[in-house]
């Protein structure tokens, strides 16, 4: 019996890797690698610099037609981070996992999703990739109120239902939630309240959901909500409309909590593809965006910020975009406007 056991152990060792399980030992043969990258130039009253802003590597695998895995690892500013035990604290970048989830199609109308998930409040947080956006800078409302990129650990699902010619989409999850303490900032909004991925800050949980309506191929509208601990509440509306060379989209969001913090904001963005009128073979979009936020909405004397941007982008291929924009920013209580110029290149691969 001992001899048979030894023979079995030797057989097991030599039929697998001698150095542990590797990717070659896993019964998955449909793994894909992709991602996106952007490089920026920023010039304003304070800086004139190039920025190696993001390199995102995405790993995904289709285990079966109904089961999929996807992940996204982000290197910001070349991933220049320091060890917590190091004497060098000159940390300039970030290295983090932005997504890591498993999808399981349980029916034609419902897919179960678990893992590190983008919080479905507004649309830009879900589709935030640099090569998808027309402007280099993200809108103010998606930075200070909806703290893009905003992800959390949880479970939930999504799906779509067609009623006649109208398509409805839905997405909803149970999350750990934002920091429930009074950590809202009058200068940074909810940005510093984003969760970590080790543990919850309390035993309670949060819910987030978005309902979308697509009445036609040219338009889509969405209504989102987030409800967390300490009476945290966020609602958002997003919409887009395209017709021929013209496109229009925007988002609006409001945040309140039990500590009497109150914020609201919106943006509206238009583009016009001039390529057909000048004989160009690829899209050349003239851009304009107006945005406004108020991080102290319950105080009429402070907290408001407006920004007007004009720009142009060129897309030689759909996954490559060159961007140039000029922005004028006005903060409440500040006499002089702030002016900035930004340019960038973003590519998806």
Coordinates of C-alpha atoms in Angstrom, one line a residue:
X1 CA 0.0 0.0 0.0
X2 CA 2.9 2.4 0.9
X3 CA 4.6 1.6 -2.5
X4 CA 1.4 2.4 -4.4
X5 CA 1.0 5.7 -2.5
X6 CA 4.6 6.7 -3.4
X7 CA 4.1 5.8 -7.0
X8 CA 0.9 8.0 -7.0
X9 CA 2.7 11.0 -5.5
X10 CA 5.6 10.7 -8.0
X11 CA 3.1 10.5 -10.8
X12 CA 1.3 13.6 -9.6
X13 CA 4.6 15.6 -9.3
X14 CA 5.9 14.7 -12.7
X15 CA 2.6 15.3 -14.5
X16 CA 2.5 18.9 -13.2
X17 CA 5.0 21.8 -13.0
X18 CA 7.7 21.1 -10.5
X19 CA 7.6 24.7 -9.4
X20 CA 3.9 25.2 -8.7
X21 CA 0.9 25.9 -10.8
X22 CA 1.6 28.2 -13.8
X23 CA -0.6 29.7 -16.4
X24 CA 0.2 26.8 -18.7
X25 CA -1.4 24.4 -16.2
X26 CA -4.7 26.1 -16.2
X27 CA -7.4 24.9 -18.5
X28 CA -8.0 28.3 -20.1
X29 CA -6.9 29.0 -23.7
X30 CA -8.8 32.2 -24.4
X31 CA -6.9 34.9 -22.4
X32 CA -6.5 38.4 -23.8
X33 CA -4.2 41.3 -22.9
X34 CA -5.1 44.9 -23.8
X35 CA -5.3 48.4 -22.2
X36 CA -4.7 52.0 -22.9
X37 CA -2.1 54.7 -22.4
X38 CA -2.1 58.5 -22.4
X39 CA 0.6 61.2 -22.3
X40 CA -0.3 64.8 -21.6
X41 CA 1.1 68.3 -21.7
X42 CA -0.2 70.9 -19.3
X43 CA 0.5 74.6 -19.2
X44 CA -1.0 77.1 -16.7
X45 CA 0.1 79.8 -14.2
X46 CA 1.9 77.2 -12.1
X47 CA 3.3 74.5 -14.4
X48 CA 4.5 73.8 -17.9
X49 CA 5.1 70.1 -18.1
X50 CA 4.7 66.8 -19.9
X51 CA 3.0 64.1 -17.9
X52 CA 3.3 60.3 -18.3
X53 CA -0.2 60.1 -16.8
X54 CA -1.5 56.6 -17.3
X55 CA -0.6 53.1 -18.5
X56 CA -3.4 50.6 -18.0
X57 CA -2.9 46.9 -18.6
X58 CA -6.1 44.8 -18.9
X59 CA -6.1 41.0 -18.6
X60 CA -9.2 39.1 -19.4
X61 CA -10.2 35.5 -20.0
X62 CA -13.3 33.7 -21.3
X63 CA -13.6 30.5 -19.3
X64 CA -16.8 29.5 -21.1
X65 CA -19.2 31.4 -23.3
X66 CA -21.2 32.4 -20.2
X67 CA -18.3 33.0 -17.7
X68 CA -15.7 35.8 -18.2
X69 CA -13.0 37.4 -16.1
X70 CA -11.6 40.9 -16.6
X71 CA -9.0 43.0 -14.7
X72 CA -7.4 46.4 -15.1
X73 CA -4.1 47.4 -13.5
X74 CA -3.2 51.1 -13.6
X75 CA 0.3 52.6 -13.5
X76 CA -0.1 56.4 -12.9
X77 CA 3.0 58.5 -13.5
X78 CA 5.1 55.4 -14.3
X79 CA 4.0 53.7 -11.1
X80 CA 6.6 55.6 -9.1
X81 CA 5.7 54.4 -5.6
X82 CA 7.8 53.9 -2.5
X83 CA 7.9 51.1 0.0
X84 CA 6.3 52.0 3.3
X85 CA 9.5 50.9 5.2
X86 CA 11.8 53.0 2.9
X87 CA 13.5 56.2 3.9
X88 CA 12.5 57.6 0.5
X89 CA 9.0 59.1 0.8
X90 CA 9.1 60.9 -2.6
X91 CA 6.1 59.1 -4.0
X92 CA 4.9 60.5 -7.2
X93 CA 2.7 57.8 -8.8
X94 CA 0.3 55.1 -8.1
X95 CA 0.1 51.4 -8.8
X96 CA -3.4 49.9 -8.3
X97 CA -6.0 47.5 -9.5
X98 CA -9.0 49.4 -10.9
X99 CA -11.1 46.4 -11.9
X100 CA -11.0 42.7 -11.2
X101 CA -14.4 41.0 -11.6
X102 CA -16.0 37.8 -12.7
X103 CA -19.1 37.8 -14.9
X104 CA -21.5 34.9 -15.0
X105 CA -24.5 35.0 -17.4
X106 CA -27.3 33.4 -15.5
X107 CA -30.0 34.3 -18.1
X108 CA -30.4 36.4 -21.2
X109 CA -31.5 39.3 -19.0
X110 CA -29.1 39.0 -16.0
X111 CA -25.4 38.6 -15.5
X112 CA -23.9 38.2 -12.0
X113 CA -20.8 40.2 -11.3
X114 CA -18.5 39.9 -8.3
X115 CA -15.1 41.5 -7.4
X116 CA -13.6 45.0 -7.7
X117 CA -16.3 46.8 -9.7
X118 CA -16.7 50.3 -11.1
X119 CA -19.5 52.0 -9.2
X120 CA -22.4 52.7 -11.7
X121 CA -23.1 56.4 -10.8
X122 CA -23.2 58.4 -14.0
X123 CA -21.8 57.1 -17.2
X124 CA -18.3 58.5 -17.4
X125 CA -17.2 56.6 -14.3
X126 CA -18.0 53.4 -16.2
X127 CA -16.5 54.6 -19.5
X128 CA -13.6 56.6 -18.2
X129 CA -10.8 55.3 -20.5
X130 CA -8.7 58.1 -22.0
X131 CA -9.1 56.9 -25.5
X132 CA -12.9 57.0 -25.2
X133 CA -13.1 60.6 -23.9
X134 CA -13.0 63.6 -26.2
X135 CA -11.4 66.1 -23.7
X136 CA -8.1 65.4 -21.9
X137 CA -9.4 66.8 -18.5
X138 CA -12.3 64.9 -16.9
X139 CA -15.3 67.1 -16.0
X140 CA -15.3 68.7 -12.5
X141 CA -18.5 66.8 -11.5
X142 CA -16.7 63.5 -12.3
X143 CA -13.7 64.5 -10.1
X144 CA -15.1 66.2 -7.0
X145 CA -18.7 64.8 -6.7
X146 CA -18.6 61.4 -8.5
X147 CA -15.0 60.6 -7.5
X148 CA -13.9 59.0 -10.8
X149 CA -12.3 56.6 -11.1
X150 CA -14.5 55.1 -8.3
X151 CA -14.5 51.4 -7.7
X152 CA -15.4 49.2 -4.8
X153 CA -15.6 45.6 -3.8
X154 CA -19.0 44.0 -4.0
X155 CA -21.5 41.8 -5.7
X156 CA -24.5 42.5 -8.0
X157 CA -25.4 42.3 -11.6
X158 CA -26.5 43.9 -14.8
X159 CA -28.6 43.2 -17.9
X160 CA -30.8 44.7 -20.5
X161 CA -34.5 44.3 -21.5
X162 CA -36.1 45.3 -24.8
X163 CA -39.6 46.6 -24.9
X164 CA -40.5 47.2 -28.5
X165 CA -38.0 49.6 -30.0
X166 CA -36.8 50.9 -26.6
X167 CA -34.0 49.2 -24.7
X168 CA -33.6 49.4 -21.0
X169 CA -30.3 48.7 -19.2
X170 CA -29.8 48.2 -15.5
X171 CA -26.9 47.7 -13.2
X172 CA -26.9 47.4 -9.4
X173 CA -24.4 46.3 -6.6
X174 CA -24.0 45.9 -2.9
X175 CA -20.6 47.5 -1.9
X176 CA -18.6 48.3 1.2
X177 CA -19.1 51.9 0.5
X178 CA -17.4 55.3 0.9
X179 CA -15.7 56.2 4.1
X180 CA -18.7 56.8 6.5
X181 CA -16.8 59.2 8.8
X182 CA -17.1 63.0 8.2
X183 CA -14.2 63.0 5.7
X184 CA -15.9 65.1 3.0
X185 CA -13.6 68.0 1.9
X186 CA -14.8 71.5 1.0
X187 CA -11.9 71.6 -1.5
X188 CA -11.8 68.0 -2.8
X189 CA -15.4 66.9 -2.3
X190 CA -15.9 63.1 -2.0
X191 CA -12.5 62.3 -3.7
X192 CA -10.8 61.3 -0.4
X193 CA -13.7 59.2 0.7
X194 CA -13.1 56.3 -1.8
X195 CA -12.8 52.9 -0.1
X196 CA -9.8 50.6 0.3
X197 CA -10.0 47.0 -0.7
X198 CA -8.9 45.3 2.6
X199 CA -11.8 46.0 4.8
X200 CA -14.9 48.1 5.3
X201 CA -14.8 51.1 7.6
X202 CA -17.9 49.8 9.3
X203 CA -20.3 46.8 9.3
X204 CA -22.8 48.5 7.1
X205 CA -23.0 48.3 3.4
X206 CA -23.9 50.6 0.5
X207 CA -25.9 50.2 -2.7
X208 CA -25.4 51.7 -6.1
X209 CA -27.5 51.4 -9.2
X210 CA -28.1 52.8 -12.6
X211 CA -31.1 52.5 -14.9
X212 CA -30.5 53.4 -18.6
X213 CA -33.0 54.1 -21.4
X214 CA -32.0 53.9 -25.0
X215 CA -34.9 55.1 -27.1
X216 CA -32.9 55.1 -30.3
X217 CA -29.4 54.4 -31.6
X218 CA -28.7 58.1 -31.4
X219 CA -29.6 58.7 -27.8
X220 CA -29.3 57.3 -24.2
X221 CA -30.3 58.6 -20.8
X222 CA -29.4 57.3 -17.4
X223 CA -30.5 57.8 -13.8
X224 CA -28.2 56.6 -11.0
X225 CA -28.2 56.5 -7.2
X226 CA -25.8 55.7 -4.4
X227 CA -27.0 55.2 -0.8
X228 CA -24.4 54.6 2.0
X229 CA -23.8 54.8 5.7
X230 CA -24.1 58.1 7.6
X231 CA -27.0 59.0 5.4
X232 CA -24.8 59.4 2.4
X233 CA -26.9 59.9 -0.7
X234 CA -25.8 60.6 -4.3
X235 CA -28.1 60.9 -7.4
X236 CA -26.9 61.5 -10.9
X237 CA -28.4 62.0 -14.4
X238 CA -26.5 61.4 -17.6
X239 CA -27.5 61.7 -21.3
X240 CA -26.2 61.7 -24.8
X241 CA -27.5 62.6 -28.2
X242 CA -25.9 62.2 -31.6
X243 CA -27.2 63.3 -35.0
X244 CA -25.0 63.2 -38.0
X245 CA -21.8 65.2 -37.3
X246 CA -23.2 66.7 -34.1
X247 CA -23.0 65.2 -30.6
X248 CA -24.2 66.4 -27.2
X249 CA -23.8 64.8 -23.8
X250 CA -23.7 65.7 -20.1
X251 CA -24.0 64.6 -16.5
X252 CA -25.4 66.2 -13.3
X253 CA -24.9 64.9 -9.8
X254 CA -25.8 65.9 -6.2
X255 CA -24.4 64.6 -2.9
X256 CA -25.6 64.9 0.7
X257 CA -24.8 63.2 4.0
X258 CA -25.7 63.2 7.7
X259 CA -23.0 65.7 8.5
X260 CA -24.7 68.5 6.6
X261 CA -22.4 68.3 3.6
X262 CA -24.1 69.2 0.4
X263 CA -22.7 69.4 -3.2
X264 CA -24.0 69.5 -6.7
X265 CA -22.7 70.1 -10.2
X266 CA -23.2 69.4 -13.9
X267 CA -21.5 69.6 -17.3
X268 CA -22.7 69.8 -20.8
X269 CA -20.4 69.0 -23.7
X270 CA -20.8 69.3 -27.5
X271 CA -18.8 68.2 -30.5
X272 CA -19.0 68.7 -34.2
X273 CA -17.2 66.6 -36.7
X274 CA -15.9 68.9 -39.4
X275 CA -14.1 66.2 -41.4
X276 CA -17.0 65.7 -43.9
X277 CA -17.0 69.4 -44.8
X278 CA -13.2 69.7 -45.4
X279 CA -12.7 66.3 -47.1
X280 CA -10.8 64.7 -44.3
X281 CA -10.9 60.9 -44.1
X282 CA -11.0 60.6 -40.3
X283 CA -13.0 62.4 -37.6
X284 CA -11.9 65.9 -36.6
X285 CA -14.1 67.2 -33.8
X286 CA -14.5 70.8 -32.6
X287 CA -15.3 70.7 -28.9
X288 CA -17.0 72.9 -26.3
X289 CA -17.8 72.2 -22.7
X290 CA -19.4 74.2 -19.8
X291 CA -19.4 72.9 -16.3
X292 CA -20.3 74.1 -12.8
X293 CA -19.9 72.6 -9.3
X294 CA -20.7 73.8 -5.8
X295 CA -18.9 71.9 -3.1
X296 CA -20.7 73.9 -0.4
X297 CA -24.2 74.0 -1.9
X298 CA -25.7 75.0 1.5
X299 CA -23.5 78.1 1.6
X300 CA -24.2 80.7 -1.1
X301 CA -20.9 82.6 -0.4
X302 CA -18.4 79.8 -1.1
X303 CA -17.6 76.5 -2.8
X304 CA -18.7 77.3 -6.4
X305 CA -16.5 76.7 -9.4
X306 CA -17.2 77.1 -13.1
X307 CA -15.1 76.1 -16.1
X308 CA -15.5 76.7 -19.9
X309 CA -13.4 74.7 -22.3
X310 CA -12.8 74.7 -26.0
X311 CA -10.9 72.2 -28.0
X312 CA -10.3 69.9 -31.0
X313 CA -9.4 66.3 -31.3
X314 CA -8.4 64.1 -34.3
X315 CA -8.9 60.4 -34.5
X316 CA -6.8 58.8 -37.2
X317 CA -8.3 55.4 -36.1
X318 CA -11.0 54.8 -33.5
X319 CA -8.6 53.8 -30.7
X320 CA -6.2 56.7 -31.2
X321 CA -7.0 60.3 -30.4
X322 CA -4.9 63.5 -30.4
X323 CA -6.4 66.2 -28.2
X324 CA -5.9 70.0 -27.6
X325 CA -8.0 72.2 -25.4
X326 CA -8.0 75.6 -23.7
X327 CA -9.9 76.2 -20.4
X328 CA -11.0 79.2 -18.4
X329 CA -11.8 78.5 -14.7
X330 CA -13.5 80.8 -12.2
X331 CA -13.6 80.0 -8.5
X332 CA -16.1 81.8 -6.2
X333 CA -14.4 84.6 -4.3
X334 CA -11.4 84.8 -6.6
X335 CA -11.2 87.9 -8.8
X336 CA -8.9 86.5 -11.5
X337 CA -9.8 83.6 -13.8
X338 CA -7.4 80.7 -14.2
X339 CA -6.3 79.8 -17.7
X340 CA -4.8 76.6 -18.9
X341 CA -3.9 74.7 -22.1
X342 CA -3.8 70.9 -22.3
X343 CA -2.8 68.5 -25.0
X344 CA -2.6 64.8 -25.0
X345 CA -2.5 61.6 -27.0
X346 CA -4.4 58.5 -25.9
X347 CA -4.4 55.1 -27.5
X348 CA -6.2 51.9 -26.7
X349 CA -4.7 48.6 -27.6

